[in-house]
Coordinates of N, CA, C and O in Angstrom, one line a residue:
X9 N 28.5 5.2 17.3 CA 28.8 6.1 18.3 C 28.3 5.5 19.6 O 27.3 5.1 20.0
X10 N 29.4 5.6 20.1 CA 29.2 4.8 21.6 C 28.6 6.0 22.8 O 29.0 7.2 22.5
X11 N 27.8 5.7 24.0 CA 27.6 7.0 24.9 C 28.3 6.7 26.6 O 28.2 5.6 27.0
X12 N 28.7 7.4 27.1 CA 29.3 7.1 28.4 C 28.6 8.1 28.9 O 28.4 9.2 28.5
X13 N 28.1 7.6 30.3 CA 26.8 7.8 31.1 C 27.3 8.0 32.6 O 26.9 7.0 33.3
X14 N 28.0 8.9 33.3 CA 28.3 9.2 34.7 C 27.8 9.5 36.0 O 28.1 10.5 36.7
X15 N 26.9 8.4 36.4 CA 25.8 8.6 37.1 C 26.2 9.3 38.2 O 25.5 10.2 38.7
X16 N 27.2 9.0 38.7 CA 28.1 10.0 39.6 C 28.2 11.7 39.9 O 28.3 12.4 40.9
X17 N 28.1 11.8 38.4 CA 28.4 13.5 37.9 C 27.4 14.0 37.7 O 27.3 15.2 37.8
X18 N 26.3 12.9 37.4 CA 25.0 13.8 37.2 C 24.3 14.2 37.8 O 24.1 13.6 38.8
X19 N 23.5 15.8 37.4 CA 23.0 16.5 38.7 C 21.3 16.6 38.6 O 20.5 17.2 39.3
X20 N 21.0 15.7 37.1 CA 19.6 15.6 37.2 C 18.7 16.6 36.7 O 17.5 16.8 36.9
X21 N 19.8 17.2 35.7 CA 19.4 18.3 34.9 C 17.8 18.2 33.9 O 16.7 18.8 33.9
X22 N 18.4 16.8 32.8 CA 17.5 16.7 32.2 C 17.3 17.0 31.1 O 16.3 16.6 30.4
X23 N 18.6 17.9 30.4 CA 18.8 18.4 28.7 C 18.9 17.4 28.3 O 18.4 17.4 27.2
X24 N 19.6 16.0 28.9 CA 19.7 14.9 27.7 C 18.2 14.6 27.3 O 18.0 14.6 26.1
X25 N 17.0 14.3 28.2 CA 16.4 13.4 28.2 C 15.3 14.7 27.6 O 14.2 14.3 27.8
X26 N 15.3 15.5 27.3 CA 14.7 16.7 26.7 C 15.2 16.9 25.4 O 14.5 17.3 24.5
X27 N 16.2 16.6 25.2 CA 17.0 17.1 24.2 C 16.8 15.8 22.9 O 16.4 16.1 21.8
X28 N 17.1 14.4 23.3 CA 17.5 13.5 23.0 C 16.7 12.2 23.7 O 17.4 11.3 24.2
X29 N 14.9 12.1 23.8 CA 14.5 11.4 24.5 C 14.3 9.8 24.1 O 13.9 8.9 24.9
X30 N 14.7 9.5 22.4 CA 14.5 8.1 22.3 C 16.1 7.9 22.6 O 16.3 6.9 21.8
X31 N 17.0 8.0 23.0 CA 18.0 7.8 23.3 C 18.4 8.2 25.3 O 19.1 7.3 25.9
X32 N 18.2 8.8 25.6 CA 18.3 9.5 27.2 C 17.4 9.2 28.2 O 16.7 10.2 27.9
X33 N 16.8 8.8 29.1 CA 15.9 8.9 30.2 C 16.2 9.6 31.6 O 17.1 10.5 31.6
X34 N 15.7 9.3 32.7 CA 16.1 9.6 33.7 C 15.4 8.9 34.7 O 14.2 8.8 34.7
X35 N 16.3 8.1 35.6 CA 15.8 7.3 36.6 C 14.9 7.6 37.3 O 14.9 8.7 37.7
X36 N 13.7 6.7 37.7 CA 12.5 7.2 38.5 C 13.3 7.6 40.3 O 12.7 8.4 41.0
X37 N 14.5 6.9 40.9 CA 14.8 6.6 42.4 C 15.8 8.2 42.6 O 15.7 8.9 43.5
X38 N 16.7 8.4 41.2 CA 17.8 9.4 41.7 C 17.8 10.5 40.6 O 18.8 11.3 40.6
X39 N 16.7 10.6 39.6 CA 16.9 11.2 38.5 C 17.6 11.7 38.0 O 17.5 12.8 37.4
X40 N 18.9 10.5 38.0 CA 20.0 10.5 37.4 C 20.2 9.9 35.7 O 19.4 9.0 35.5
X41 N 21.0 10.2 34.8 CA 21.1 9.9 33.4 C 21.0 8.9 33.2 O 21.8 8.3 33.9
X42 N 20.0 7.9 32.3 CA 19.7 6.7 32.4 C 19.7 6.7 30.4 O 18.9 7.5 29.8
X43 N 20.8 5.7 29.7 CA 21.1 5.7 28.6 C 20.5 4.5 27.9 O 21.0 3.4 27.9
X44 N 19.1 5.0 26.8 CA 18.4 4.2 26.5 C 18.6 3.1 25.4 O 17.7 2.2 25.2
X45 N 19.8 3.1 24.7 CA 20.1 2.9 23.7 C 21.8 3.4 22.9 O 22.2 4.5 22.3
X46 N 22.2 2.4 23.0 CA 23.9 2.6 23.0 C 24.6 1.3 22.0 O 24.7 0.2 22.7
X47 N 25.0 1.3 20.7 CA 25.3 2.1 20.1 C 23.8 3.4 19.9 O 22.6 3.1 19.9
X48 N 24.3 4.9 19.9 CA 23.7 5.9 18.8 C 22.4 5.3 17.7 O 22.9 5.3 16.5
X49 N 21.5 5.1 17.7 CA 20.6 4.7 16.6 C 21.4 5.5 15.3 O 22.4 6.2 15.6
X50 N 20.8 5.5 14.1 CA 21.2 6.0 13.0 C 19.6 7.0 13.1 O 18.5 6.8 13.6
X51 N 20.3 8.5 12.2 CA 19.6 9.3 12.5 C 19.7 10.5 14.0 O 19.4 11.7 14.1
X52 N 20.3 9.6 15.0 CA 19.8 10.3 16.4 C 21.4 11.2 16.6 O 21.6 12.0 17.4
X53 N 22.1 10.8 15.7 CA 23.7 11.3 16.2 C 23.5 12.9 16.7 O 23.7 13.2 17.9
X54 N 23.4 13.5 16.2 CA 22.9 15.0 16.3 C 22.3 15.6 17.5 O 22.7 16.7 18.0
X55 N 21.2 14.7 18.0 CA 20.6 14.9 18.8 C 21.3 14.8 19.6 O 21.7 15.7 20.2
X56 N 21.8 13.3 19.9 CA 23.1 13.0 21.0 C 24.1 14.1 21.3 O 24.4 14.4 22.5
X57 N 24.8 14.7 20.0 CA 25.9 15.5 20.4 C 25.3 16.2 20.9 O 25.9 16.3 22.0
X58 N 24.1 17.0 20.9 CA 23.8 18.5 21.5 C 23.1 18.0 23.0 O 22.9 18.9 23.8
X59 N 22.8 17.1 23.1 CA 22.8 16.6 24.6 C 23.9 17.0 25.2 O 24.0 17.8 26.1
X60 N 24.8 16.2 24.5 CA 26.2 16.2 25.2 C 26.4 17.8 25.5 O 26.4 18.3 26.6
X61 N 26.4 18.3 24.5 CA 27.4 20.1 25.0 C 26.3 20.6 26.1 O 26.5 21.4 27.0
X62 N 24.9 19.9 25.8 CA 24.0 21.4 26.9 C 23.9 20.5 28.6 O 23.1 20.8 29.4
X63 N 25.0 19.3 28.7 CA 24.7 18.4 29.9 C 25.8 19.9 30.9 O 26.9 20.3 30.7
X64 N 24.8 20.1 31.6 CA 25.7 21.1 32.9 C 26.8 20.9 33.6 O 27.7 21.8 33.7
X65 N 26.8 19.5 34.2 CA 27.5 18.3 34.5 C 28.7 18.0 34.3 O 29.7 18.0 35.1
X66 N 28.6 17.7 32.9 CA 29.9 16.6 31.7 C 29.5 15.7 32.1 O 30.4 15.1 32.8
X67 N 27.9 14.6 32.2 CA 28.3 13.4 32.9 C 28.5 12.6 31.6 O 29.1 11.4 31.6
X68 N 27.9 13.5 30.2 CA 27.7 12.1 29.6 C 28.5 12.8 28.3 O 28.5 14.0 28.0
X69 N 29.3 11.4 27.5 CA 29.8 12.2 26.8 C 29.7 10.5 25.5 O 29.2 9.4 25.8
X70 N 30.5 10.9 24.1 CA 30.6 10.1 23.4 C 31.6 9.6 22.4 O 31.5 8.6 21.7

């Protein structure tokens, strides 16, 4: 599972990197979606999807 990361779109919410933190961060300059690890680890899929649906945004998807 691949992750596409819209630094553009994002508003710096924060559900990914709450949600899904060995995979998600957030930049220290624009606290924009910063993707830690892409492919998906095994294990983390789950986590990732529900990132995805609670991102406010749509910046990140997979």
């Amino acid at each position: 599972m691949e992750i596409k990361a819209d630094t553009d779109v994002c508003i710096g919410a924060g559900m990914c990197a709450l949600t899904a933190p060995e995979v998600f961060d957030q930049s220290e300059e624009e606290g924009t979606v910063v993707v830690l690890v892409s492919p998906v680890p095994e294990g983390q899929e789950a986590a990732v999807r529900r990132a995805v649906q609670q991102c406010p945004s749509g910046a990140i998807s997979v």
